[in-house]
mmCIF file of C-alpha atoms in Angstrom:
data_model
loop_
_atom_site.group_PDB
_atom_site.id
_atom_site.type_symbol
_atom_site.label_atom_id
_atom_site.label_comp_id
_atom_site.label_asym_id
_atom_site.label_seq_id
_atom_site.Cartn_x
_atom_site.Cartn_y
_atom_site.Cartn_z
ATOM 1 C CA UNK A 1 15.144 -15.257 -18.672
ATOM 2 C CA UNK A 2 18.566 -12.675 -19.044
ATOM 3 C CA UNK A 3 15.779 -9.835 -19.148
ATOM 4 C CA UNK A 4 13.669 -10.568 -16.315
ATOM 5 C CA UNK A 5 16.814 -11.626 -14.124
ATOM 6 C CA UNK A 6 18.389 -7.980 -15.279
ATOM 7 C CA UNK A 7 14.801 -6.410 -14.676
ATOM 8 C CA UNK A 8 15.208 -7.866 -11.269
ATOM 9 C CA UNK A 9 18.986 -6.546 -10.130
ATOM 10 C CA UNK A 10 17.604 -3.485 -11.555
ATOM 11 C CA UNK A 11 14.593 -3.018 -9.368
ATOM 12 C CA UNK A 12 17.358 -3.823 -6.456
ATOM 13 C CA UNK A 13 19.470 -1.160 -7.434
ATOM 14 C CA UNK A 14 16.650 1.860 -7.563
ATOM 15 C CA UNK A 15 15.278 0.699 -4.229
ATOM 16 C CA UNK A 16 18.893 1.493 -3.185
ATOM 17 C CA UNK A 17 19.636 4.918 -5.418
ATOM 18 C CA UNK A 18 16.283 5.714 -6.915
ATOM 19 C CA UNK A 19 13.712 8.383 -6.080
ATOM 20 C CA UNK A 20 10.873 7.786 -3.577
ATOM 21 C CA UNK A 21 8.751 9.218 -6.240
ATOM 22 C CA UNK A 22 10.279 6.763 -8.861
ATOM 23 C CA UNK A 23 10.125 3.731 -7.621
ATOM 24 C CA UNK A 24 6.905 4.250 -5.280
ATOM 25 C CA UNK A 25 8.271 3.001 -1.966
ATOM 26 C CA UNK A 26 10.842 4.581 0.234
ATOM 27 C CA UNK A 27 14.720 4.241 -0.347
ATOM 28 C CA UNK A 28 16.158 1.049 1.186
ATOM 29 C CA UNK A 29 13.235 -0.678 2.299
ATOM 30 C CA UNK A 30 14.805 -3.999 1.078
ATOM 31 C CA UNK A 31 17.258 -3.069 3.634
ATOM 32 C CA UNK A 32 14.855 -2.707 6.216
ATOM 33 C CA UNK A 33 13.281 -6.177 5.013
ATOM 34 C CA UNK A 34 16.710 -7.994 5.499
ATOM 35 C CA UNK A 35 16.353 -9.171 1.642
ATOM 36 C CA UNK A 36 18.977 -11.063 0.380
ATOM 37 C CA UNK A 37 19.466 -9.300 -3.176
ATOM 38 C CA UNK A 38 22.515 -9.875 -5.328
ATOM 39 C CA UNK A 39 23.775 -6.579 -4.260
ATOM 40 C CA UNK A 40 23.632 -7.767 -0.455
ATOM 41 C CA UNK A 41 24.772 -10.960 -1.570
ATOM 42 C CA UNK A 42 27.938 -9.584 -3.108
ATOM 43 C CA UNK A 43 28.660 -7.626 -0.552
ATOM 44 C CA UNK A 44 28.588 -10.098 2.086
ATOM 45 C CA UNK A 45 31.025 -12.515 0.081
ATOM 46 C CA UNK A 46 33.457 -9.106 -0.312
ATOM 47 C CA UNK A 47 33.453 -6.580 2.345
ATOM 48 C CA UNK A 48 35.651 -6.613 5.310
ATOM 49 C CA UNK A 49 34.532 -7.646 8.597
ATOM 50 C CA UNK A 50 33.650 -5.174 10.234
ATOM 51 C CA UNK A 51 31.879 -3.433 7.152
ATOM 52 C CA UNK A 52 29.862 -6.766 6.616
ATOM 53 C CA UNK A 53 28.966 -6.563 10.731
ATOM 54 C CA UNK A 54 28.120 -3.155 10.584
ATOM 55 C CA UNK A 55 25.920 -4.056 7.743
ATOM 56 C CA UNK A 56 24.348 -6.895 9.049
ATOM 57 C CA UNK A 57 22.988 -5.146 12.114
ATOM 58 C CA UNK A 58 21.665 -2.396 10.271
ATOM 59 C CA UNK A 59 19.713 -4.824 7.594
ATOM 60 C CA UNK A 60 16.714 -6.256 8.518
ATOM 61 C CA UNK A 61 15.892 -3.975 11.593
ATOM 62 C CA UNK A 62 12.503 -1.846 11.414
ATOM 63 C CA UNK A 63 13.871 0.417 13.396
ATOM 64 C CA UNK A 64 16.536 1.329 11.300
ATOM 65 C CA UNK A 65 17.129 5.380 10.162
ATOM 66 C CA UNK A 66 17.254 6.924 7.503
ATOM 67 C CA UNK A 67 21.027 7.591 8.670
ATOM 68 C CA UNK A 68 21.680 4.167 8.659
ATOM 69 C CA UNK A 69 20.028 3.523 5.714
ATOM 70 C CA UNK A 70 22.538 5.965 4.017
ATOM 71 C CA UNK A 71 25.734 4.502 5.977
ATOM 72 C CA UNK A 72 24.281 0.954 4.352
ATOM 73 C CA UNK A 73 23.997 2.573 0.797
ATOM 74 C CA UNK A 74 27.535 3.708 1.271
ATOM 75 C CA UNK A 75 28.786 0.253 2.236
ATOM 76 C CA UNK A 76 27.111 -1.093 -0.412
ATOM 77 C CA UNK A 77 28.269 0.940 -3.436
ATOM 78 C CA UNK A 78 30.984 -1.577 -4.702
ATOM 79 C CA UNK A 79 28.028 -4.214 -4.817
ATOM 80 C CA UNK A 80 25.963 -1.797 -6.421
ATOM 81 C CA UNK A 81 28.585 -1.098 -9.206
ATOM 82 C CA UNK A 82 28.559 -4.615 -9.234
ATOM 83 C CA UNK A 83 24.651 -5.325 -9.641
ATOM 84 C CA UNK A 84 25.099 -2.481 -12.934
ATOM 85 C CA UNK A 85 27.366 -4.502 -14.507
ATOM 86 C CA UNK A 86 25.671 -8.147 -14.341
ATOM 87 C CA UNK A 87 22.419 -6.017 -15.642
ATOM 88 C CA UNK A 88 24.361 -4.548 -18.602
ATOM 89 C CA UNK A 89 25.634 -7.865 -19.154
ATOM 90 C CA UNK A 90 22.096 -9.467 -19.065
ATOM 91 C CA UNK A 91 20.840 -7.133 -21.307
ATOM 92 C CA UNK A 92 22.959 -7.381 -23.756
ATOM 93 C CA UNK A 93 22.644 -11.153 -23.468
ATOM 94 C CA UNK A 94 19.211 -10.959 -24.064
ATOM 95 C CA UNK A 95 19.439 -8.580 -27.155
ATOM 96 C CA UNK A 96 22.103 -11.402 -28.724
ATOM 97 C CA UNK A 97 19.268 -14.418 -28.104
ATOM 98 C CA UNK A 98 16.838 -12.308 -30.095
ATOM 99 C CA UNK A 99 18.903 -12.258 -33.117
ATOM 100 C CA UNK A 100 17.376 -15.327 -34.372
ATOM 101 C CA UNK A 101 14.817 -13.850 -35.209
ATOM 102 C CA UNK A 102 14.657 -10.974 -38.277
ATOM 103 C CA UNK A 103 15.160 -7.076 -37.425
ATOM 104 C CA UNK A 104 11.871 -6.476 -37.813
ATOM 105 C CA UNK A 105 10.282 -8.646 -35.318
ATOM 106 C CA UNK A 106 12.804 -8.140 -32.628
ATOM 107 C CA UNK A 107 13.001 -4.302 -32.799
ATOM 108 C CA UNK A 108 9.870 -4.412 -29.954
ATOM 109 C CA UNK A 109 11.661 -6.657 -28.011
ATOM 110 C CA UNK A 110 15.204 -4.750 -28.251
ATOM 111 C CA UNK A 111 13.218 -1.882 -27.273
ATOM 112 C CA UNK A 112 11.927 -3.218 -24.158
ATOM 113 C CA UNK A 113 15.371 -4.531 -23.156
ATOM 114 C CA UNK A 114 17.017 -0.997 -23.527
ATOM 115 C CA UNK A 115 14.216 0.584 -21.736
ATOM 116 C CA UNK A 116 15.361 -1.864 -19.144
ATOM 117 C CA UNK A 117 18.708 -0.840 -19.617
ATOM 118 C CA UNK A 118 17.576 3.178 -19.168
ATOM 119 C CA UNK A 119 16.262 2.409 -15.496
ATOM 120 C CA UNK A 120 20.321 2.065 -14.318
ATOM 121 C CA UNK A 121 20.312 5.675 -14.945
#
């Protein structure tokens, strides 16, 4: 469950800071889609007013630039920080629940949650 739910935040932060290329749609679309992610989530519960109205009216709008994509990014970087941290912390998590089993078998499954891990990068 910790890896899929870091998997997840992570997938939310590379549609925010990845490479078109990299993550095979363009940069904010979830933006443009008015999706609630824990990064938007955050941000709504933290920013200041007029940073969360200014970020409301650019989410969720088809319409919306690429300049206002960026001026969204930008608001959003504290929740983004944010969104890295609960992913380290999930990973991590994860790697401690597979220590019932012996090195051997878990060193796949270690693998595949540090590969997770490498995405943030």
């Amino acid at each position: 469950k910790r890896i899929g739910l870091a998997f997840q935040i992570q997938d939310d932060i590379l549609d925010l800071i990845g490479s078109k290329d990299k993550i095979g749609k363009p940069i904010g679309s979830d933006i443009r889609e008015g999706k609630k992610t824990v990064i938007i989530i955050h941000a709504l519960e933290n920013l200041p007013k007029d940073k969360k109205e200014r970020l409301l009216e650019i989410m969720g709008n088809n319409g919306t630039t690429e300049e206002e994509i960026k001026e969204a990014i930008d608001i959003l970087k504290d929740s983004i920080d944010y969104a890295r941290e609960i992913t380290i912390k999930y990973i991590e998590e994860s790697k401690e629940y597979l220590k019932i089993f012996d090195p051997e078998k878990r060193r796949s499954l270690e693998k595949i949650a540090d590969f997770i891990g490498e995405r943030i990068y």
